[in-house]
């Protein structure tokens, strides 16, 4: 039975979960999407702990609101939409916290940077440093552009899928991706001028 | 390295290759365990939104607002005929304008007759024709007199030929504004005659007439 479930598509699995409340189908879907979602949310938020929480929350929402999924949509776009919304909410919550926080001292920031920059000397290669720089630059891009750039250029989703996830027309998606890339390129001009 | 064919993608090819080669972030090993534990313990936090109970007042509020607005609109709708906006009212010039247009139209019909008679006049035609001309011109002029004060206007042709020169018509404004075309002779405010004044003179005239009648009757008696 389990073997057969793994052969099913995402849409077939969610249907199985909806109709028969098969928890195995749910687990297979979690296994399939936990890593892509982690990657997407991490690139968007830049924080591993927060990213784990957001993906957990996404899976919980999926479990609780399984019936709100309609079969005409792709499962991947549906789950990405949930994750994207939660990630955006988290970003807003963080901004609010930064604005209203009394002890918004530099200690927290320096600790964050220290954590990110911690690289073992033997593993600290040029590529890893470059990746760190790119991730930092990505976080400086406006969230509206960052989201679509990650979905397109890191997650490798199609324009149609991104349009479905963001709820924007394809033309808008394309222009936002272009603007996001331009912003990123500008931020990384030191790397690409060489 | 991935090949790009789209123009935009070629432009950012280096950046796109670097983005694609970023390391994939993986979920922690205990991710699924923690998740399933949360589900088993029903520890959903605020993920499950409580379903709102049906509230009749909330349900009816929008439609009630619309109905109330409609009733208020009917009750307090400003009726145009009741309000007289003196400022917005068109001045009486508009009325005279239409009169002018009407008279121009009527005059255009009669104009050929007038011109014919004028020609005949210059050729020195008979008195009969002259009387006809007079009747034609009088009918045309009577319509014009509806809005042109004949005493305060003058025909330029007649004025130049010296036919109808009167002291009254010598006013500059009248000379300039009058002529063949029926143009309104300015916007002069008409002075209203005092009613008491008229009554006083009427009474005087009546008493004179009575006195005359008495005198006539006495003369007849004496004869």
mmCIF file of C-alpha atoms in Angstrom:
data_model
loop_
_atom_site.group_PDB
_atom_site.id
_atom_site.type_symbol
_atom_site.label_atom_id
_atom_site.label_comp_id
_atom_site.label_asym_id
_atom_site.label_seq_id
_atom_site.Cartn_x
_atom_site.Cartn_y
_atom_site.Cartn_z
ATOM 1 C CA UNK A 1 0.000 0.000 0.000
ATOM 2 C CA UNK A 2 2.800 2.328 1.071
ATOM 3 C CA UNK A 3 4.789 1.482 -2.027
ATOM 4 C CA UNK A 4 1.830 2.265 -4.160
ATOM 5 C CA UNK A 5 1.281 5.593 -2.418
ATOM 6 C CA UNK A 6 4.811 6.729 -3.184
ATOM 7 C CA UNK A 7 4.122 6.227 -6.864
ATOM 8 C CA UNK A 8 1.160 8.572 -6.784
ATOM 9 C CA UNK A 9 1.361 12.173 -7.917
ATOM 10 C CA UNK A 10 0.980 15.060 -5.497
ATOM 11 C CA UNK A 11 -2.616 15.634 -6.577
ATOM 12 C CA UNK A 12 -3.500 11.971 -6.173
ATOM 13 C CA UNK A 13 -1.933 11.915 -2.735
ATOM 14 C CA UNK A 14 -3.838 14.948 -1.482
ATOM 15 C CA UNK A 15 -7.041 13.446 -2.870
ATOM 16 C CA UNK A 16 -6.305 10.276 -0.943
ATOM 17 C CA UNK A 17 -5.685 12.352 2.169
ATOM 18 C CA UNK A 18 -8.866 14.354 1.646
ATOM 19 C CA UNK A 19 -11.107 11.413 0.893
ATOM 20 C CA UNK A 20 -9.791 8.770 3.261
ATOM 21 C CA UNK A 21 -7.775 10.868 5.715
ATOM 22 C CA UNK A 22 -4.757 8.645 4.933
ATOM 23 C CA UNK A 23 -1.972 9.980 7.113
ATOM 24 C CA UNK A 24 0.655 8.123 5.029
ATOM 25 C CA UNK A 25 -0.329 10.214 2.011
ATOM 26 C CA UNK A 26 0.156 13.313 4.114
ATOM 27 C CA UNK A 27 3.582 12.103 5.302
ATOM 28 C CA UNK A 28 4.712 11.429 1.743
ATOM 29 C CA UNK A 29 3.726 14.936 0.711
ATOM 30 C CA UNK A 30 5.566 16.365 3.733
ATOM 31 C CA UNK A 31 8.671 14.383 2.730
ATOM 32 C CA UNK A 32 8.441 15.651 -0.837
ATOM 33 C CA UNK A 33 8.002 19.318 0.022
ATOM 34 C CA UNK A 34 9.843 19.929 3.302
ATOM 35 C CA UNK A 35 13.224 20.574 1.641
ATOM 36 C CA UNK A 36 12.074 22.779 -1.279
ATOM 37 C CA UNK A 37 9.982 24.808 1.127
ATOM 38 C CA UNK A 38 12.876 25.085 3.604
ATOM 39 C CA UNK A 39 15.101 26.343 0.817
ATOM 40 C CA UNK A 40 12.517 28.858 -0.389
ATOM 41 C CA UNK A 41 11.699 30.202 3.083
ATOM 42 C CA UNK A 42 15.358 30.334 4.138
ATOM 43 C CA UNK A 43 16.325 32.355 1.061
ATOM 44 C CA UNK A 44 13.401 34.675 1.779
ATOM 45 C CA UNK A 45 13.937 35.150 5.519
ATOM 46 C CA UNK A 46 17.635 34.389 5.920
ATOM 47 C CA UNK A 47 17.115 32.738 9.276
ATOM 48 C CA UNK A 48 17.247 28.977 9.754
ATOM 49 C CA UNK A 49 15.222 28.773 12.999
ATOM 50 C CA UNK A 50 12.470 31.020 11.741
ATOM 51 C CA UNK A 51 12.491 29.120 8.475
ATOM 52 C CA UNK A 52 11.968 25.766 10.249
ATOM 53 C CA UNK A 53 9.062 27.238 12.215
ATOM 54 C CA UNK A 54 7.451 28.650 9.076
ATOM 55 C CA UNK A 55 7.694 25.332 7.212
ATOM 56 C CA UNK A 56 6.293 23.469 10.237
ATOM 57 C CA UNK A 57 3.443 25.928 10.327
ATOM 58 C CA UNK A 58 2.896 25.420 6.602
ATOM 59 C CA UNK A 59 2.597 21.672 7.078
ATOM 60 C CA UNK A 60 0.209 22.144 9.999
ATOM 61 C CA UNK A 61 -1.951 24.454 7.915
ATOM 62 C CA UNK A 62 -1.922 21.915 5.125
ATOM 63 C CA UNK A 63 -3.018 19.218 7.579
ATOM 64 C CA UNK A 64 -5.810 21.296 9.062
ATOM 65 C CA UNK A 65 -7.085 22.903 5.868
ATOM 66 C CA UNK A 66 -6.722 20.006 3.478
ATOM 67 C CA UNK A 67 -10.310 20.436 2.303
ATOM 68 C CA UNK A 68 -9.673 23.966 1.100
ATOM 69 C CA UNK A 69 -7.450 22.556 -1.654
ATOM 70 C CA UNK A 70 -9.288 22.280 -4.950
ATOM 71 C CA UNK A 71 -8.236 19.698 -7.498
ATOM 72 C CA UNK A 72 -8.042 22.170 -10.411
ATOM 73 C CA UNK A 73 -4.951 23.756 -8.861
ATOM 74 C CA UNK A 74 -1.518 22.229 -8.666
ATOM 75 C CA UNK A 75 -0.622 20.997 -5.202
ATOM 76 C CA UNK A 76 2.869 22.505 -5.422
ATOM 77 C CA UNK A 77 1.511 26.011 -6.074
ATOM 78 C CA UNK A 78 -1.021 25.617 -3.272
ATOM 79 C CA UNK A 79 1.579 24.646 -0.674
ATOM 80 C CA UNK A 80 4.015 27.294 -1.925
ATOM 81 C CA UNK A 81 1.256 29.897 -1.534
ATOM 82 C CA UNK A 82 0.748 28.906 2.102
ATOM 83 C CA UNK A 83 4.488 28.994 2.781
ATOM 84 C CA UNK A 84 4.932 32.333 1.010
ATOM 85 C CA UNK A 85 2.099 33.925 2.969
ATOM 86 C CA UNK A 86 3.472 32.656 6.263
ATOM 87 C CA UNK A 87 6.978 33.824 5.364
ATOM 88 C CA UNK A 88 5.664 37.278 4.508
ATOM 89 C CA UNK A 89 3.757 37.394 7.783
ATOM 90 C CA UNK A 90 6.923 36.462 9.635
ATOM 91 C CA UNK A 91 8.813 39.217 7.853
ATOM 92 C CA UNK A 92 6.142 41.755 8.816
ATOM 93 C CA UNK A 93 6.193 40.544 12.417
ATOM 94 C CA UNK A 94 9.968 40.975 12.487
ATOM 95 C CA UNK A 95 9.784 44.471 11.076
ATOM 96 C CA UNK A 96 7.198 45.432 13.671
ATOM 97 C CA UNK A 97 9.382 43.956 16.386
ATOM 98 C CA UNK A 98 12.412 45.865 15.122
ATOM 99 C CA UNK A 99 10.497 49.141 15.096
ATOM 100 C CA UNK A 100 8.899 48.786 18.541
ATOM 101 C CA UNK A 101 11.676 46.899 20.296
ATOM 102 C CA UNK A 102 13.174 48.964 23.123
ATOM 103 C CA UNK A 103 16.382 46.974 23.416
ATOM 104 C CA UNK A 104 17.070 47.100 19.699
ATOM 105 C CA UNK A 105 20.759 47.116 20.441
ATOM 106 C CA UNK A 106 23.584 46.132 18.166
ATOM 107 C CA UNK A 107 24.250 42.969 20.221
ATOM 108 C CA UNK A 108 21.514 41.012 18.504
ATOM 109 C CA UNK A 109 22.637 42.140 15.061
ATOM 110 C CA UNK A 110 26.262 41.321 15.632
ATOM 111 C CA UNK A 111 25.296 37.900 17.007
ATOM 112 C CA UNK A 112 23.184 37.251 13.905
ATOM 113 C CA UNK A 113 26.017 38.235 11.616
ATOM 114 C CA UNK A 114 28.466 36.200 13.658
ATOM 115 C CA UNK A 115 26.286 33.128 13.351
ATOM 116 C CA UNK A 116 25.955 33.547 9.621
ATOM 117 C CA UNK A 117 29.600 34.274 9.071
ATOM 118 C CA UNK A 118 30.745 31.347 11.126
ATOM 119 C CA UNK A 119 32.621 29.141 8.758
ATOM 120 C CA UNK A 120 35.155 26.529 9.642
ATOM 121 C CA UNK A 121 38.566 27.567 8.287
ATOM 122 C CA UNK A 122 39.060 24.387 6.325
ATOM 123 C CA UNK A 123 35.618 24.675 4.739
ATOM 124 C CA UNK A 124 35.684 28.364 4.109
ATOM 125 C CA UNK A 125 36.162 28.391 0.376
ATOM 126 C CA UNK A 126 35.645 31.216 -2.084
ATOM 127 C CA UNK A 127 32.371 29.670 -3.205
ATOM 128 C CA UNK A 128 30.946 29.587 0.289
ATOM 129 C CA UNK A 129 31.882 33.197 0.912
ATOM 130 C CA UNK A 130 30.330 34.139 -2.389
ATOM 131 C CA UNK A 131 27.145 32.284 -1.455
ATOM 132 C CA UNK A 132 27.031 34.174 1.827
ATOM 133 C CA UNK A 133 27.402 37.477 0.004
ATOM 134 C CA UNK A 134 24.674 36.536 -2.468
ATOM 135 C CA UNK A 135 22.325 35.525 0.360
ATOM 136 C CA UNK A 136 22.952 38.831 2.130
ATOM 137 C CA UNK A 137 22.343 40.753 -1.071
ATOM 138 C CA UNK A 138 19.152 38.765 -1.645
ATOM 139 C CA UNK A 139 17.860 39.862 1.752
ATOM 140 C CA UNK A 140 18.419 43.477 0.787
ATOM 141 C CA UNK A 141 16.186 43.184 -2.265
ATOM 142 C CA UNK A 142 12.600 44.362 -1.717
ATOM 143 C CA UNK A 143 10.415 41.443 -0.532
ATOM 144 C CA UNK A 144 8.024 41.767 -3.497
ATOM 145 C CA UNK A 145 10.891 41.224 -5.917
ATOM 146 C CA UNK A 146 12.795 38.818 -3.682
ATOM 147 C CA UNK A 147 9.903 36.374 -3.561
ATOM 148 C CA UNK A 148 9.573 36.062 -7.334
ATOM 149 C CA UNK A 149 13.330 35.946 -7.937
ATOM 150 C CA UNK A 150 13.709 33.070 -5.461
ATOM 151 C CA UNK A 151 10.780 31.188 -6.951
ATOM 152 C CA UNK A 152 12.089 31.606 -10.470
ATOM 153 C CA UNK A 153 15.859 31.523 -10.208
ATOM 154 C CA UNK A 154 16.421 29.340 -7.140
ATOM 155 C CA UNK A 155 13.343 27.131 -6.983
ATOM 156 C CA UNK A 156 13.161 26.919 -10.788
ATOM 157 C CA UNK A 157 9.411 27.354 -11.007
ATOM 158 C CA UNK A 158 7.701 28.419 -14.211
ATOM 159 C CA UNK A 159 6.200 31.868 -14.730
ATOM 160 C CA UNK A 160 2.717 30.313 -14.690
ATOM 161 C CA UNK A 161 3.368 28.631 -11.356
ATOM 162 C CA UNK A 162 4.739 31.864 -9.873
ATOM 163 C CA UNK A 163 1.722 33.719 -11.201
ATOM 164 C CA UNK A 164 -0.538 31.226 -9.423
ATOM 165 C CA UNK A 165 1.420 31.427 -6.169
ATOM 166 C CA UNK A 166 1.593 35.197 -6.032
ATOM 167 C CA UNK A 167 -1.812 35.831 -7.596
ATOM 168 C CA UNK A 168 -0.265 38.255 -10.068
ATOM 169 C CA UNK A 169 -0.590 38.310 -13.861
ATOM 170 C CA UNK A 170 2.285 36.699 -15.763
ATOM 171 C CA UNK A 171 3.368 40.034 -17.221
ATOM 172 C CA UNK A 172 3.669 41.531 -13.742
ATOM 173 C CA UNK A 173 5.574 38.494 -12.553
ATOM 174 C CA UNK A 174 8.067 38.853 -15.398
ATOM 175 C CA UNK A 175 8.599 42.548 -14.776
ATOM 176 C CA UNK A 176 9.024 41.963 -11.050
ATOM 177 C CA UNK A 177 11.561 39.226 -11.678
ATOM 178 C CA UNK A 178 13.460 41.558 -13.976
ATOM 179 C CA UNK A 179 13.461 44.363 -11.429
ATOM 180 C CA UNK A 180 14.533 41.970 -8.697
ATOM 181 C CA UNK A 181 17.406 40.694 -10.791
ATOM 182 C CA UNK A 182 18.466 44.238 -11.613
ATOM 183 C CA UNK A 183 18.453 45.154 -7.917
ATOM 184 C CA UNK A 184 20.439 42.059 -7.058
ATOM 185 C CA UNK A 185 22.956 42.657 -9.822
ATOM 186 C CA UNK A 186 23.395 46.229 -8.600
ATOM 187 C CA UNK A 187 24.007 45.009 -5.061
ATOM 188 C CA UNK A 188 26.518 42.461 -6.306
ATOM 189 C CA UNK A 189 28.284 44.739 -8.779
ATOM 190 C CA UNK A 190 31.615 44.117 -7.062
ATOM 191 C CA UNK A 191 31.418 40.424 -7.907
ATOM 192 C CA UNK A 192 30.184 40.780 -11.476
ATOM 193 C CA UNK A 193 32.428 43.662 -12.508
ATOM 194 C CA UNK A 194 35.473 41.481 -12.294
ATOM 195 C CA UNK B 1 26.448 25.789 -16.336
ATOM 196 C CA UNK B 2 22.969 26.384 -17.668
ATOM 197 C CA UNK B 3 22.477 27.910 -21.104
ATOM 198 C CA UNK B 4 20.121 30.885 -21.335
ATOM 199 C CA UNK B 5 18.175 31.849 -24.441
ATOM 200 C CA UNK B 6 15.981 34.608 -23.111
ATOM 201 C CA UNK B 7 17.467 38.094 -23.580
ATOM 202 C CA UNK B 8 16.862 39.077 -19.960
ATOM 203 C CA UNK B 9 18.351 35.828 -18.738
ATOM 204 C CA UNK B 10 21.431 36.264 -20.933
ATOM 205 C CA UNK B 11 21.879 39.724 -19.427
ATOM 206 C CA UNK B 12 21.983 38.245 -15.923
ATOM 207 C CA UNK B 13 23.474 34.867 -16.860
ATOM 208 C CA UNK B 14 26.310 34.996 -14.295
ATOM 209 C CA UNK B 15 23.963 35.998 -11.511
ATOM 210 C CA UNK B 16 21.422 33.359 -12.469
ATOM 211 C CA UNK B 17 24.067 30.650 -12.535
ATOM 212 C CA UNK B 18 25.240 31.691 -9.084
ATOM 213 C CA UNK B 19 21.669 31.711 -7.762
ATOM 214 C CA UNK B 20 21.066 28.236 -9.156
ATOM 215 C CA UNK B 21 24.254 26.942 -7.629
ATOM 216 C CA UNK B 22 23.381 28.165 -4.138
ATOM 217 C CA UNK B 23 23.403 25.214 -1.706
ATOM 218 C CA UNK B 24 20.019 23.642 -1.036
ATOM 219 C CA UNK B 25 18.857 24.152 2.517
ATOM 220 C CA UNK B 26 17.455 20.976 3.994
ATOM 221 C CA UNK B 27 14.994 20.481 6.792
ATOM 222 C CA UNK B 28 16.431 19.339 10.132
ATOM 223 C CA UNK B 29 16.424 15.609 10.755
ATOM 224 C CA UNK B 30 13.795 15.790 13.480
ATOM 225 C CA UNK B 31 11.461 17.914 11.346
ATOM 226 C CA UNK B 32 8.968 15.168 10.568
ATOM 227 C CA UNK B 33 9.110 13.764 14.083
ATOM 228 C CA UNK B 34 8.354 17.162 15.584
ATOM 229 C CA UNK B 35 5.586 17.746 13.093
ATOM 230 C CA UNK B 36 3.875 14.428 13.699
ATOM 231 C CA UNK B 37 4.207 14.879 17.439
ATOM 232 C CA UNK B 38 2.479 18.251 17.156
ATOM 233 C CA UNK B 39 -0.281 16.716 15.087
ATOM 234 C CA UNK B 40 -0.750 13.801 17.482
ATOM 235 C CA UNK B 41 -0.848 16.129 20.480
ATOM 236 C CA UNK B 42 -3.071 18.533 18.558
ATOM 237 C CA UNK B 43 -0.620 21.282 19.341
ATOM 238 C CA UNK B 44 -1.610 23.549 16.483
ATOM 239 C CA UNK B 45 -0.962 26.873 18.097
ATOM 240 C CA UNK B 46 -2.892 29.572 16.239
ATOM 241 C CA UNK B 47 -2.871 27.676 12.965
ATOM 242 C CA UNK B 48 -6.489 26.693 13.277
ATOM 243 C CA UNK B 49 -8.666 29.730 12.959
ATOM 244 C CA UNK B 50 -11.883 29.461 14.964
ATOM 245 C CA UNK B 51 -14.974 29.425 12.792
ATOM 246 C CA UNK B 52 -17.098 32.476 13.298
ATOM 247 C CA UNK B 53 -20.615 31.828 14.542
ATOM 248 C CA UNK B 54 -23.469 33.034 12.398
ATOM 249 C CA UNK B 55 -24.540 36.453 13.559
ATOM 250 C CA UNK B 56 -27.879 37.668 12.210
ATOM 251 C CA UNK B 57 -27.172 41.330 12.988
ATOM 252 C CA UNK B 58 -23.826 41.194 11.211
ATOM 253 C CA UNK B 59 -25.438 39.377 8.310
ATOM 254 C CA UNK B 60 -28.211 41.922 7.901
ATOM 255 C CA UNK B 61 -26.173 45.055 8.608
ATOM 256 C CA UNK B 62 -25.032 45.771 5.007
ATOM 257 C CA UNK B 63 -28.488 45.320 3.481
ATOM 258 C CA UNK B 64 -30.085 47.367 6.295
ATOM 259 C CA UNK B 65 -27.633 50.178 5.620
ATOM 260 C CA UNK B 66 -28.492 50.171 1.934
ATOM 261 C CA UNK B 67 -32.234 50.251 2.662
ATOM 262 C CA UNK B 68 -31.798 53.092 5.177
ATOM 263 C CA UNK B 69 -29.768 55.073 2.677
ATOM 264 C CA UNK B 70 -32.458 54.567 0.035
ATOM 265 C CA UNK B 71 -35.219 55.765 2.372
ATOM 266 C CA UNK B 72 -33.200 58.819 3.384
ATOM 267 C CA UNK B 73 -32.506 59.557 -0.251
ATOM 268 C CA UNK B 74 -36.217 59.488 -1.096
ATOM 269 C CA UNK B 75 -37.147 61.626 1.910
ATOM 270 C CA UNK B 76 -34.502 64.276 1.488
ATOM 271 C CA UNK B 77 -34.024 64.272 -2.251
ATOM 272 C CA UNK B 78 -33.907 67.917 -3.311
ATOM 273 C CA UNK B 79 -36.717 68.692 -5.752
ATOM 274 C CA UNK B 80 -35.519 70.997 -8.457
ATOM 275 C CA UNK B 81 -38.832 72.847 -8.938
ATOM 276 C CA UNK B 82 -39.022 73.843 -5.287
ATOM 277 C CA UNK B 83 -35.646 75.534 -5.174
ATOM 278 C CA UNK B 84 -35.259 78.722 -7.091
ATOM 279 C CA UNK B 85 -31.682 79.536 -7.610
ATOM 280 C CA UNK B 86 -31.629 83.121 -8.741
ATOM 281 C CA UNK B 87 -27.944 83.049 -9.535
ATOM 282 C CA UNK B 88 -28.163 79.969 -11.702
ATOM 283 C CA UNK B 89 -31.178 81.358 -13.532
ATOM 284 C CA UNK B 90 -30.512 82.409 -17.099
ATOM 285 C CA UNK B 91 -30.818 86.156 -17.686
ATOM 286 C CA UNK B 92 -33.719 87.432 -19.771
ATOM 287 C CA UNK B 93 -31.296 88.013 -22.656
ATOM 288 C CA UNK B 94 -31.759 84.398 -23.644
ATOM 289 C CA UNK B 95 -35.464 85.050 -24.230
ATOM 290 C CA UNK B 96 -34.850 88.090 -26.331
ATOM 291 C CA UNK B 97 -32.255 86.092 -28.248
ATOM 292 C CA UNK B 98 -34.871 83.543 -29.249
ATOM 293 C CA UNK B 99 -37.241 86.329 -30.163
ATOM 294 C CA UNK B 100 -34.590 87.835 -32.369
ATOM 295 C CA UNK B 101 -33.974 84.534 -34.060
ATOM 296 C CA UNK B 102 -37.694 84.080 -34.646
ATOM 297 C CA UNK B 103 -38.099 87.550 -36.069
ATOM 298 C CA UNK B 104 -35.026 87.150 -38.282
ATOM 299 C CA UNK B 105 -36.595 84.039 -39.681
ATOM 300 C CA UNK B 106 -39.907 85.828 -40.317
ATOM 301 C CA UNK B 107 -38.145 88.826 -41.754
ATOM 302 C CA UNK B 108 -36.146 86.705 -44.129
ATOM 303 C CA UNK B 109 -39.394 85.501 -45.569
ATOM 304 C CA UNK B 110 -40.678 89.037 -45.971
ATOM 305 C CA UNK B 111 -37.388 90.638 -46.962
ATOM 306 C CA UNK B 112 -37.680 90.049 -50.727
ATOM 307 C CA UNK B 113 -41.005 91.927 -50.702
ATOM 308 C CA UNK B 114 -39.462 94.834 -48.869
ATOM 309 C CA UNK B 115 -36.531 95.047 -51.221
ATOM 310 C CA UNK B 116 -38.861 94.927 -54.184
ATOM 311 C CA UNK B 117 -40.919 97.767 -52.832
ATOM 312 C CA UNK B 118 -37.831 99.786 -52.087
ATOM 313 C CA UNK B 119 -36.730 99.411 -55.694
ATOM 314 C CA UNK B 120 -40.109 100.467 -56.883
ATOM 315 C CA UNK B 121 -39.960 103.420 -54.571
ATOM 316 C CA UNK B 122 -36.744 104.603 -56.131
ATOM 317 C CA UNK B 123 -38.168 104.237 -59.625
ATOM 318 C CA UNK B 124 -41.016 106.515 -58.659
ATOM 319 C CA UNK B 125 -43.959 104.154 -58.972
ATOM 320 C CA UNK B 126 -47.630 105.013 -58.423
ATOM 321 C CA UNK B 127 -49.307 105.849 -55.109
ATOM 322 C CA UNK B 128 -51.158 102.538 -55.119
ATOM 323 C CA UNK B 129 -47.933 100.666 -55.095
ATOM 324 C CA UNK B 130 -46.708 102.999 -52.426
ATOM 325 C CA UNK B 131 -49.642 102.144 -50.232
ATOM 326 C CA UNK B 132 -48.977 98.448 -50.764
ATOM 327 C CA UNK B 133 -45.361 98.930 -49.834
ATOM 328 C CA UNK B 134 -46.457 100.784 -46.776
ATOM 329 C CA UNK B 135 -48.735 97.921 -45.771
ATOM 330 C CA UNK B 136 -45.968 95.370 -46.359
ATOM 331 C CA UNK B 137 -43.359 97.321 -44.515
ATOM 332 C CA UNK B 138 -45.797 98.056 -41.713
ATOM 333 C CA UNK B 139 -46.517 94.327 -41.266
ATOM 334 C CA UNK B 140 -42.793 93.610 -41.118
ATOM 335 C CA UNK B 141 -42.146 96.477 -38.783
ATOM 336 C CA UNK B 142 -44.992 95.516 -36.468
ATOM 337 C CA UNK B 143 -43.252 92.218 -35.765
ATOM 338 C CA UNK B 144 -39.959 93.936 -35.212
ATOM 339 C CA UNK B 145 -41.588 96.335 -32.803
ATOM 340 C CA UNK B 146 -42.199 93.424 -30.449
ATOM 341 C CA UNK B 147 -38.666 93.733 -29.251
ATOM 342 C CA UNK B 148 -37.363 96.975 -30.805
ATOM 343 C CA UNK B 149 -38.493 100.270 -29.438
ATOM 344 C CA UNK B 150 -39.163 102.214 -32.626
ATOM 345 C CA UNK B 151 -38.869 105.494 -30.828
ATOM 346 C CA UNK B 152 -35.396 104.626 -29.687
ATOM 347 C CA UNK B 153 -34.083 103.134 -32.908
ATOM 348 C CA UNK B 154 -33.429 104.458 -36.371
ATOM 349 C CA UNK B 155 -32.856 103.105 -39.861
ATOM 350 C CA UNK B 156 -29.392 104.122 -40.937
ATOM 351 C CA UNK B 157 -30.380 104.435 -44.607
ATOM 352 C CA UNK B 158 -33.255 106.732 -43.742
ATOM 353 C CA UNK B 159 -31.097 108.640 -41.366
ATOM 354 C CA UNK B 160 -28.414 109.229 -43.989
ATOM 355 C CA UNK B 161 -30.934 110.266 -46.646
ATOM 356 C CA UNK B 162 -32.507 112.657 -44.159
ATOM 357 C CA UNK B 163 -35.979 111.115 -44.374
ATOM 358 C CA UNK B 164 -36.610 110.419 -40.706
ATOM 359 C CA UNK B 165 -34.421 112.736 -38.734
ATOM 360 C CA UNK B 166 -35.845 113.461 -35.360
ATOM 361 C CA UNK B 167 -34.182 114.742 -32.252
ATOM 362 C CA UNK B 168 -35.255 111.659 -30.404
ATOM 363 C CA UNK B 169 -33.440 109.344 -32.783
ATOM 364 C CA UNK B 170 -30.228 111.272 -32.784
ATOM 365 C CA UNK B 171 -28.829 109.270 -29.938
ATOM 366 C CA UNK B 172 -25.516 107.749 -30.898
ATOM 367 C CA UNK B 173 -26.324 104.308 -29.547
ATOM 368 C CA UNK B 174 -29.492 104.145 -31.600
ATOM 369 C CA UNK B 175 -27.749 105.164 -34.786
ATOM 370 C CA UNK B 176 -25.024 102.601 -34.345
ATOM 371 C CA UNK B 177 -27.197 99.731 -33.298
ATOM 372 C CA UNK B 178 -30.160 100.228 -35.628
ATOM 373 C CA UNK B 179 -30.570 99.521 -39.309
ATOM 374 C CA UNK B 180 -32.069 96.838 -41.466
ATOM 375 C CA UNK B 181 -31.032 94.049 -39.158
ATOM 376 C CA UNK B 182 -33.162 93.859 -36.082
ATOM 377 C CA UNK B 183 -30.570 94.218 -33.357
ATOM 378 C CA UNK B 184 -31.688 94.884 -29.828
ATOM 379 C CA UNK B 185 -30.953 98.476 -28.893
ATOM 380 C CA UNK B 186 -28.893 97.758 -25.841
ATOM 381 C CA UNK B 187 -29.923 96.651 -22.424
ATOM 382 C CA UNK B 188 -31.631 99.721 -21.063
ATOM 383 C CA UNK B 189 -33.600 99.440 -17.889
ATOM 384 C CA UNK B 190 -37.164 100.412 -18.482
ATOM 385 C CA UNK B 191 -38.389 102.925 -15.977
ATOM 386 C CA UNK B 192 -41.743 101.953 -14.498
ATOM 387 C CA UNK B 193 -44.319 104.703 -14.319
ATOM 388 C CA UNK B 194 -45.736 105.415 -10.943
ATOM 389 C CA UNK B 195 -49.295 104.050 -10.671
ATOM 390 C CA UNK B 196 -50.406 106.859 -8.371
ATOM 391 C CA UNK B 197 -49.200 109.361 -10.945
ATOM 392 C CA UNK B 198 -51.299 107.702 -13.654
ATOM 393 C CA UNK B 199 -54.374 107.546 -11.424
ATOM 394 C CA UNK B 200 -54.021 111.216 -10.589
ATOM 395 C CA UNK B 201 -53.950 112.228 -14.263
ATOM 396 C CA UNK B 202 -56.776 109.862 -15.156
ATOM 397 C CA UNK B 203 -58.955 111.494 -12.485
ATOM 398 C CA UNK B 204 -58.058 114.946 -13.818
ATOM 399 C CA UNK B 205 -58.901 113.880 -17.387
ATOM 400 C CA UNK B 206 -62.209 112.372 -16.248
ATOM 401 C CA UNK B 207 -63.197 115.581 -14.481
ATOM 402 C CA UNK B 208 -62.289 117.593 -17.613
ATOM 403 C CA UNK B 209 -64.385 115.277 -19.784
ATOM 404 C CA UNK B 210 -67.342 115.660 -17.411
ATOM 405 C CA UNK B 211 -66.958 119.424 -17.428
ATOM 406 C CA UNK B 212 -66.835 119.372 -21.225
ATOM 407 C CA UNK B 213 -69.958 117.217 -21.384
ATOM 408 C CA UNK B 214 -71.772 119.622 -19.011
ATOM 409 C CA UNK B 215 -70.693 122.610 -21.074
ATOM 410 C CA UNK B 216 -71.927 120.920 -24.267
ATOM 411 C CA UNK B 217 -75.278 120.080 -22.706
ATOM 412 C CA UNK B 218 -75.684 123.718 -21.485
ATOM 413 C CA UNK B 219 -74.880 125.046 -24.987
ATOM 414 C CA UNK B 220 -77.487 122.750 -26.514
ATOM 415 C CA UNK B 221 -80.032 123.913 -23.966
ATOM 416 C CA UNK B 222 -79.295 127.597 -24.717
ATOM 417 C CA UNK B 223 -79.742 127.043 -28.447
#
